[in-house]
Short mmCIF file of C-alpha atoms and ligand atoms in Angstrom, two decimals:
data_model
loop_
_atom_site.label_atom_id
_atom_site.label_comp_id
_atom_site.label_asym_id
_atom_site.label_seq_id
_atom_site.Cartn_x
_atom_site.Cartn_y
_atom_site.Cartn_z
CA MET A 1 120.70 104.18 100.21
CA LYS A 2 120.15 104.21 103.85
CA ILE A 3 116.87 104.95 106.05
CA THR A 4 117.53 106.94 108.57
CA GLU A 5 113.84 107.27 109.99
CA ILE A 6 110.70 105.67 110.19
CA THR A 7 107.13 106.75 111.34
CA ILE A 8 104.48 104.22 112.10
CA ARG A 9 101.19 105.18 112.62
CA GLN A 10 98.07 103.16 113.54
CA LEU A 11 95.12 104.03 111.61
CA LYS A 12 91.32 103.62 112.29
CA MET A 13 89.26 104.08 109.23
CA LYS A 14 85.62 103.49 108.83
CA LEU A 15 84.16 101.16 105.74
CA LYS A 16 81.28 102.43 104.26
CA ALA A 17 79.18 99.18 104.50
CA PRO A 18 80.41 96.02 106.56
CA PHE A 19 82.44 93.31 104.46
CA THR A 20 81.77 89.88 105.49
CA THR A 21 83.71 86.58 104.77
CA SER A 22 83.28 83.24 106.14
CA PHE A 23 85.57 84.13 108.87
CA GLY A 24 84.06 87.36 110.24
CA THR A 25 82.56 90.74 109.69
CA PHE A 26 84.94 93.91 109.48
CA HIS A 27 83.06 97.26 110.15
CA ASP A 28 86.42 99.37 110.27
CA ARG A 29 89.74 98.73 109.14
CA ASP A 30 92.68 98.97 111.86
CA PHE A 31 95.97 99.23 110.21
CA LEU A 32 99.55 100.55 110.26
CA VAL A 33 101.23 103.01 107.71
CA LEU A 34 105.03 103.05 108.00
CA GLU A 35 106.91 106.13 106.25
CA ALA A 36 110.45 106.02 105.54
CA LYS A 37 113.15 108.75 104.91
CA ASP A 38 116.41 108.20 103.54
CA GLU A 39 119.30 110.27 104.08
CA SER A 40 118.40 112.61 101.47
CA GLY A 41 114.96 113.16 102.65
CA ILE A 42 113.08 111.38 100.22
CA VAL A 43 109.89 109.89 102.26
CA GLY A 44 108.73 106.19 101.27
CA TRP A 45 105.03 104.60 102.16
CA GLY A 46 104.35 101.12 103.14
CA GLU A 47 101.11 99.97 104.18
CA SER A 48 100.58 96.77 107.04
CA VAL A 49 97.35 94.85 105.29
CA ALA A 50 97.54 92.83 109.27
CA PHE A 51 94.04 92.83 110.83
CA HIS A 52 93.37 93.80 113.73
CA SER A 53 92.24 89.81 114.58
CA PRO A 54 94.34 87.04 113.82
CA TRP A 55 91.39 85.66 111.16
CA TYR A 56 92.73 85.63 107.79
CA ASN A 57 96.15 84.55 109.31
CA GLU A 58 98.08 84.78 112.49
CA GLU A 59 99.82 88.29 111.92
CA THR A 60 97.51 91.22 113.59
CA LEU A 61 98.46 94.98 113.57
CA GLN A 62 99.93 94.44 117.26
CA THR A 63 101.84 91.74 116.47
CA ASN A 64 103.17 93.72 113.09
CA TRP A 65 104.35 96.38 115.42
CA HIS A 66 106.24 94.31 117.72
CA MET A 67 107.88 92.77 115.04
CA LEU A 68 108.82 96.19 113.07
CA GLU A 69 109.79 97.95 116.41
CA ASP A 70 111.76 95.18 118.04
CA PHE A 71 113.37 93.27 114.50
CA LEU A 72 112.60 94.42 111.11
CA ILE A 73 113.46 98.54 111.98
CA PRO A 74 116.87 97.78 114.10
CA LEU A 75 118.01 95.06 110.73
CA LEU A 76 117.17 98.05 108.44
CA LEU A 77 118.03 101.46 110.69
CA ASN A 78 121.05 103.17 109.28
CA LYS A 79 122.24 100.28 106.80
CA GLU A 80 123.44 100.99 103.54
CA ILE A 81 121.53 99.28 100.96
CA GLN A 82 121.90 99.42 97.20
CA HIS A 83 118.42 97.76 95.90
CA PRO A 84 115.32 97.04 97.66
CA ASP A 85 115.85 93.15 97.28
CA GLU A 86 118.28 93.34 99.54
CA VAL A 87 115.91 93.95 102.25
CA ASN A 88 113.96 90.18 101.73
CA GLU A 89 117.86 89.05 102.36
CA LEU A 90 118.18 91.26 105.63
CA PHE A 91 114.92 90.00 107.30
CA LYS A 92 116.07 86.57 106.53
CA PRO A 93 116.92 85.80 110.09
CA ILE A 94 113.32 86.46 110.89
CA ARG A 95 110.89 83.81 110.23
CA LYS A 96 107.57 84.56 108.72
CA ASN A 97 105.56 87.41 110.07
CA ASN A 98 105.18 88.27 106.39
CA MET A 99 103.16 91.40 106.73
CA ALA A 100 105.06 93.05 108.72
CA LYS A 101 108.12 92.38 106.39
CA SER A 102 106.47 93.75 104.15
CA THR A 103 105.38 97.07 105.55
CA ILE A 104 108.95 98.32 105.54
CA GLU A 105 110.04 96.58 102.15
CA GLY A 106 107.01 98.44 100.36
CA ALA A 107 108.06 101.81 101.44
CA ILE A 108 111.71 100.91 100.36
CA TRP A 109 110.47 100.37 97.28
CA ASP A 110 108.48 103.62 97.04
CA ILE A 111 112.40 105.49 98.05
CA TYR A 112 113.92 103.76 95.56
CA ALA A 113 111.84 104.03 92.28
CA GLN A 114 111.59 107.86 93.55
CA GLN A 115 115.71 108.06 93.76
CA THR A 116 115.70 106.44 90.58
CA LYS A 117 112.97 108.65 88.65
CA GLN A 118 110.49 106.04 88.06
CA THR A 119 106.90 104.96 88.69
CA LEU A 120 106.99 101.77 91.00
CA ALA A 121 105.54 100.07 88.25
CA ALA A 122 108.52 100.52 85.90
CA ALA A 123 110.93 99.80 88.71
CA LEU A 124 109.34 96.49 89.29
CA GLY A 125 109.47 96.02 85.25
CA GLY A 126 105.63 96.66 84.67
CA LYS A 127 104.62 97.58 81.48
CA LYS A 128 100.93 98.11 81.40
CA ASP A 129 99.42 102.03 81.25
CA LYS A 130 96.04 100.55 82.44
CA ILE A 131 95.08 97.49 84.58
CA GLU A 132 92.04 95.38 84.50
CA VAL A 133 90.18 95.16 87.59
CA GLY A 134 87.07 93.02 89.59
CA ILE A 135 85.75 93.29 92.75
CA SER A 136 85.18 90.76 95.69
CA ILE A 137 81.19 90.98 97.42
CA GLY A 138 80.87 90.17 101.18
CA ILE A 139 78.14 87.86 101.88
CA GLN A 140 74.99 89.47 102.40
CA ASN A 141 71.77 89.19 104.26
CA SER A 142 69.64 87.61 101.02
CA ILE A 143 70.21 86.39 97.53
CA ASP A 144 68.51 89.33 96.44
CA ASP A 145 70.53 92.07 97.93
CA LEU A 146 73.44 90.17 96.43
CA VAL A 147 71.97 90.53 93.22
CA THR A 148 71.14 94.36 93.55
CA LEU A 149 74.66 94.69 94.44
CA VAL A 150 76.03 92.32 91.60
CA ASP A 151 73.45 94.88 88.97
CA GLY A 152 75.39 97.79 90.02
CA TYR A 153 79.00 96.73 89.93
CA VAL A 154 78.32 95.54 86.48
CA ARG A 155 76.59 98.84 85.43
CA GLU A 156 80.21 100.28 87.24
CA GLY A 157 81.97 98.48 84.65
CA TYR A 158 83.77 95.86 87.58
CA LYS A 159 85.56 93.03 84.81
CA ARG A 160 84.69 90.75 87.03
CA MET A 161 82.58 89.48 89.95
CA LYS A 162 84.27 87.96 92.87
CA ILE A 163 81.49 86.16 95.50
CA LYS A 164 82.06 85.16 99.01
CA ILE A 165 81.14 81.91 99.80
CA LYS A 166 80.39 79.06 103.11
CA PRO A 167 78.50 76.29 103.55
CA GLY A 168 74.71 77.00 102.82
CA TRP A 169 75.58 80.38 100.92
CA ASP A 170 76.93 78.97 97.90
CA VAL A 171 75.16 76.65 94.78
CA GLU A 172 71.97 78.43 95.40
CA VAL A 173 73.61 81.42 95.32
CA MET A 174 75.69 81.15 92.53
CA ARG A 175 73.18 79.33 90.52
CA THR A 176 70.93 82.65 90.72
CA LEU A 177 73.88 84.74 89.55
CA ARG A 178 74.41 82.51 86.78
CA GLU A 179 70.69 82.51 85.71
CA THR A 180 70.77 86.57 86.71
CA PHE A 181 73.76 87.12 84.90
CA PRO A 182 74.40 84.75 82.29
CA ASP A 183 77.78 86.61 80.67
CA THR A 184 79.64 88.00 83.83
CA ALA A 185 82.82 86.27 84.82
CA PHE A 186 81.91 85.13 88.22
CA MET A 187 84.74 83.69 90.64
CA ALA A 188 83.70 81.92 94.62
CA ASP A 189 86.45 82.42 96.94
CA ALA A 190 85.61 80.41 100.35
CA ASN A 191 88.23 81.63 102.79
CA SER A 192 88.68 78.18 103.72
CA ALA A 193 85.26 77.20 104.78
CA TYR A 194 84.83 74.11 103.50
CA ASN A 195 86.70 70.31 103.45
CA LEU A 196 87.04 67.36 101.24
CA GLU A 197 83.75 65.96 102.72
CA ASP A 198 82.18 68.86 100.91
CA ALA A 199 83.37 68.13 97.34
CA ALA A 200 80.21 66.59 96.26
CA THR A 201 78.76 70.60 97.26
CA LEU A 202 81.95 72.02 95.48
CA LYS A 203 81.53 69.79 92.44
CA GLN A 204 77.69 71.57 91.95
CA LEU A 205 79.55 75.05 91.64
CA ASP A 206 81.19 73.40 88.03
CA ALA A 207 77.24 73.73 86.28
CA PHE A 208 78.00 77.91 86.94
CA HIS A 209 81.15 78.08 84.93
CA LEU A 210 83.02 80.09 87.57
CA THR A 211 86.51 81.30 86.09
CA MET A 212 87.84 79.62 89.59
CA ILE A 213 87.01 79.01 93.10
CA GLU A 214 89.71 80.65 95.50
CA GLN A 215 90.86 78.78 98.60
CA PRO A 216 88.08 76.35 99.59
CA LEU A 217 90.04 74.15 101.78
CA ALA A 218 92.43 74.68 104.68
CA SER A 219 94.61 77.93 104.77
CA ASP A 220 97.97 74.95 105.55
CA ASP A 221 96.40 72.58 103.12
CA ILE A 222 98.16 71.92 99.79
CA ILE A 223 97.38 68.17 99.56
CA ASP A 224 93.71 67.54 99.66
CA HIS A 225 93.29 71.14 97.58
CA ALA A 226 95.13 68.58 94.75
CA THR A 227 92.64 65.44 95.23
CA LEU A 228 89.62 68.14 95.11
CA GLN A 229 90.85 69.60 92.20
CA LYS A 230 90.76 66.09 90.29
CA LEU A 231 87.18 65.72 91.50
CA ILE A 232 86.26 69.67 89.85
CA ASP A 233 86.20 70.83 86.67
CA THR A 234 86.32 75.03 88.26
CA PRO A 235 89.69 75.76 88.66
CA ILE A 236 91.06 76.24 92.01
CA CYS A 237 93.16 79.30 93.08
CA LEU A 238 94.83 79.45 96.08
CA ASP A 239 95.04 82.48 98.61
CA GLU A 240 95.91 81.87 101.98
CA SER A 241 97.95 78.51 101.14
CA ILE A 242 100.86 80.63 99.23
CA HIS A 243 103.52 82.72 101.64
CA SER A 244 106.53 82.03 99.62
CA LEU A 245 108.20 81.35 95.78
CA GLU A 246 108.40 77.59 97.64
CA ASP A 247 105.11 77.36 98.55
CA ALA A 248 104.00 78.61 95.19
CA ARG A 249 106.42 75.81 93.25
CA LYS A 250 105.17 72.98 95.51
CA ALA A 251 101.19 73.60 94.79
CA VAL A 252 101.77 74.25 91.56
CA GLU A 253 103.86 70.61 91.02
CA LEU A 254 101.63 69.05 92.95
CA GLY A 255 98.40 70.18 91.18
CA SER A 256 96.87 72.07 93.86
CA THR A 257 96.26 75.75 92.36
CA LYS A 258 95.77 76.13 88.33
CA ILE A 259 96.10 79.69 89.42
CA ILE A 260 97.64 81.99 92.21
CA ASN A 261 96.47 85.24 94.07
CA ILE A 262 99.25 87.19 94.83
CA LYS A 263 99.23 89.37 97.84
CA ILE A 264 101.87 91.64 98.50
CA GLY A 265 101.57 91.41 102.31
CA ARG A 266 101.29 87.16 102.59
CA VAL A 267 104.54 86.60 100.40
CA GLY A 268 106.60 89.30 102.58
CA GLY A 269 107.14 91.86 99.81
CA LEU A 270 107.09 92.93 96.27
CA THR A 271 110.77 90.78 95.52
CA GLU A 272 108.59 87.85 96.42
CA ALA A 273 105.61 88.84 94.89
CA ARG A 274 107.54 89.28 91.81
CA LYS A 275 109.26 86.16 92.38
CA ILE A 276 106.55 84.20 92.14
CA HIS A 277 104.97 86.05 89.02
CA ASP A 278 107.82 85.30 87.16
CA TYR A 279 107.76 81.17 87.84
CA CYS A 280 104.15 81.46 87.13
CA GLU A 281 104.99 82.77 83.95
CA ALA A 282 107.44 80.38 83.22
CA ASN A 283 104.89 77.66 84.13
CA ASN A 284 101.70 78.77 82.45
CA ILE A 285 99.75 79.47 85.78
CA PRO A 286 97.91 82.82 85.57
CA VAL A 287 98.09 85.49 88.40
CA TRP A 288 96.08 87.89 90.02
CA CYS A 289 96.39 90.41 92.46
CA GLY A 290 94.22 89.89 95.89
CA GLY A 291 92.98 92.60 98.11
CA MET A 292 92.93 93.36 102.11
CA LEU A 293 90.69 96.29 101.73
CA GLU A 294 93.60 98.48 101.56
CA SER A 295 94.02 102.06 102.01
CA GLY A 296 95.71 104.28 99.14
CA ILE A 297 98.98 103.19 100.07
CA GLY A 298 98.19 99.66 99.94
CA ARG A 299 96.03 99.85 97.13
CA ALA A 300 98.94 102.19 95.15
CA HIS A 301 100.88 99.22 95.74
CA ASN A 302 98.67 96.45 94.20
CA VAL A 303 98.29 98.89 91.03
CA ALA A 304 102.21 99.10 90.50
CA LEU A 305 102.70 95.21 91.02
CA THR A 306 99.71 94.31 88.71
CA THR A 307 101.01 96.21 85.65
CA LEU A 308 103.63 93.03 85.55
CA SER A 309 102.77 90.74 82.45
CA ASN A 310 101.26 87.49 84.02
CA PHE A 311 98.64 89.58 86.17
CA ILE A 312 96.45 88.42 83.04
CA LEU A 313 93.54 87.77 85.39
CA PRO A 314 91.40 90.87 86.89
CA GLY A 315 92.31 91.77 90.67
CA ASP A 316 90.70 92.32 93.79
CA THR A 317 92.00 96.31 93.59
CA ALA A 318 88.48 98.51 93.63
CA GLY A 319 88.39 102.18 93.65
CA SER A 320 88.90 103.74 96.84
CA ASN A 321 85.06 104.87 96.74
CA ARG A 322 84.12 101.47 96.90
CA TYR A 323 85.50 101.36 100.43
CA TRP A 324 85.78 105.01 101.85
CA GLU A 325 84.19 107.99 102.32
CA ARG A 326 87.46 109.43 101.97
CA ASP A 327 90.88 108.15 101.03
CA ILE A 328 94.24 108.81 102.05
CA ILE A 329 95.73 109.81 98.87
CA ASP A 330 95.41 112.15 96.08
CA PRO A 331 93.93 111.65 93.56
CA GLU A 332 91.75 107.93 94.95
CA VAL A 333 92.31 105.38 93.29
CA ILE A 334 89.63 105.70 90.36
CA VAL A 335 88.12 102.58 88.74
CA LYS A 336 86.65 103.53 85.09
CA ASP A 337 84.86 100.67 82.94
CA GLY A 338 86.55 98.20 84.84
CA TYR A 339 90.39 99.61 84.42
CA ILE A 340 92.60 101.59 86.82
CA GLU A 341 94.86 104.18 85.21
CA VAL A 342 98.49 103.70 86.53
CA PRO A 343 99.76 107.06 87.89
CA GLN A 344 102.80 108.18 86.26
CA GLN A 345 104.52 110.31 89.08
CA PRO A 346 107.81 108.60 90.52
CA GLY A 347 107.39 106.16 93.43
CA ILE A 348 103.75 104.96 94.07
CA GLY A 349 102.79 107.74 91.83
CA TYR A 350 99.87 109.26 94.62
CA GLU A 351 100.28 112.16 97.24
CA ILE A 352 99.61 111.25 100.69
CA ASN A 353 97.20 113.63 102.42
CA ARG A 354 98.80 114.48 105.46
CA GLU A 355 95.79 115.68 106.81
CA THR A 356 93.50 112.71 106.33
CA ILE A 357 96.30 110.82 107.65
CA GLU A 358 96.71 112.29 110.83
CA SER A 359 92.70 112.95 111.25
CA PHE A 360 92.61 108.38 111.29
CA THR A 361 95.49 108.29 113.61
CA VAL A 362 95.12 106.61 116.92
CA ALA A 363 98.84 105.82 117.59
CA LYS A 364 101.99 106.75 116.27
CA LYS A 365 105.67 106.73 116.89
CA THR A 366 109.13 107.52 115.32
CA TYR A 367 112.27 105.59 115.20
CA GLN A 368 115.64 107.07 114.18
O1 OSB B 1 90.22 86.51 100.78
O2 OSB B 1 90.68 87.86 99.74
C1 OSB B 1 90.68 87.68 100.45
C2 OSB B 1 89.28 90.81 102.46
C3 OSB B 1 89.40 90.59 103.41
C4 OSB B 1 90.48 89.28 103.75
C5 OSB B 1 90.50 88.30 102.59
C6 OSB B 1 90.32 88.72 101.64
C7 OSB B 1 89.35 89.64 101.51
C8 OSB B 1 88.50 90.20 100.09
C9 OSB B 1 88.57 91.78 100.12
O3 OSB B 1 88.08 89.36 99.21
C10 OSB B 1 89.65 92.11 98.55
C11 OSB B 1 89.34 93.51 98.82
O4 OSB B 1 88.16 93.89 98.21
O5 OSB B 1 90.26 94.18 99.09
MG1 MG B 2 90.43 85.11 99.25
#
């Protein structure tokens, strides 16, 4: 295939409810979506999961646009490629900027799946026809508010509740949830809010039988996480620390992580995500698919990836209606009894609603 035209759009979508993590609060979601066209006119879609500000990692929507326009698009446009796995190789000269790379790579995978007349899930080697999902719940104003929210999501059928924690919003919160919902699967996500001096606090969480604790320590750390894992029973799951197969291998070998959260954008695309999946499967490390408050496009890629066999634990891919009044895909992603049905149309399997996408577009540029 040869990509002959690429359009980048900047979208602004209002979240139904603010989402608060240990590093900040999101009211809106600003992001890029990328539309690529091959010489036969097939269109593929990708999403940059970078945020407006460099809170989660160092990338932003603007740095992604810069990388795409000045480096990545020129490397790809009008080049003959046989398979999406080659995109990774083509982008090798550019260091990191994984979310920017993943934006194009996702669109190429979508086109490849359509060309070969299969779903993106099948193109990746996925076999499930439905996937099991949980939900990530931000920091609330009070424990009562949180209990009410969790109760609603338990009733909706979500298979696992992920609770954002930070110092001062941790042990009592998890204790109340465990007492109120004795049989619900809970985990906690700290987004790097702690350090090793907090080990005694984190140790108290062992009493609540969490499925895991996600990224308690610094994003650039895998040494202290290994030390912490020896001190606590709750399995550690790394998110921010894992950018590649090499990072995954080192963290697993050091004993820094027992579970890995795979985010397609953070690791530079579906090809690398699949490599991490395969490595983890061979080493008995369960994985699950993380979320970045995606629009329907990124959500569709997450659904496809989650069909791979070692995505054993429920991911953060909640239904579109948890985030948006109106998503940009048709049909929207629907969660029923904690499952999402994998769409059966070729490619990402959802239609892009052009009218809706236009209504959220604040900037747009085409490259030929
Ligand atoms: O750490 O997984 C995270 C949202 C923004 C930034 C980081 C994270 C999250 C989530 C939300 O947990 C997952 C989702 O619902 O998309
Ligand atoms: Mg996380």
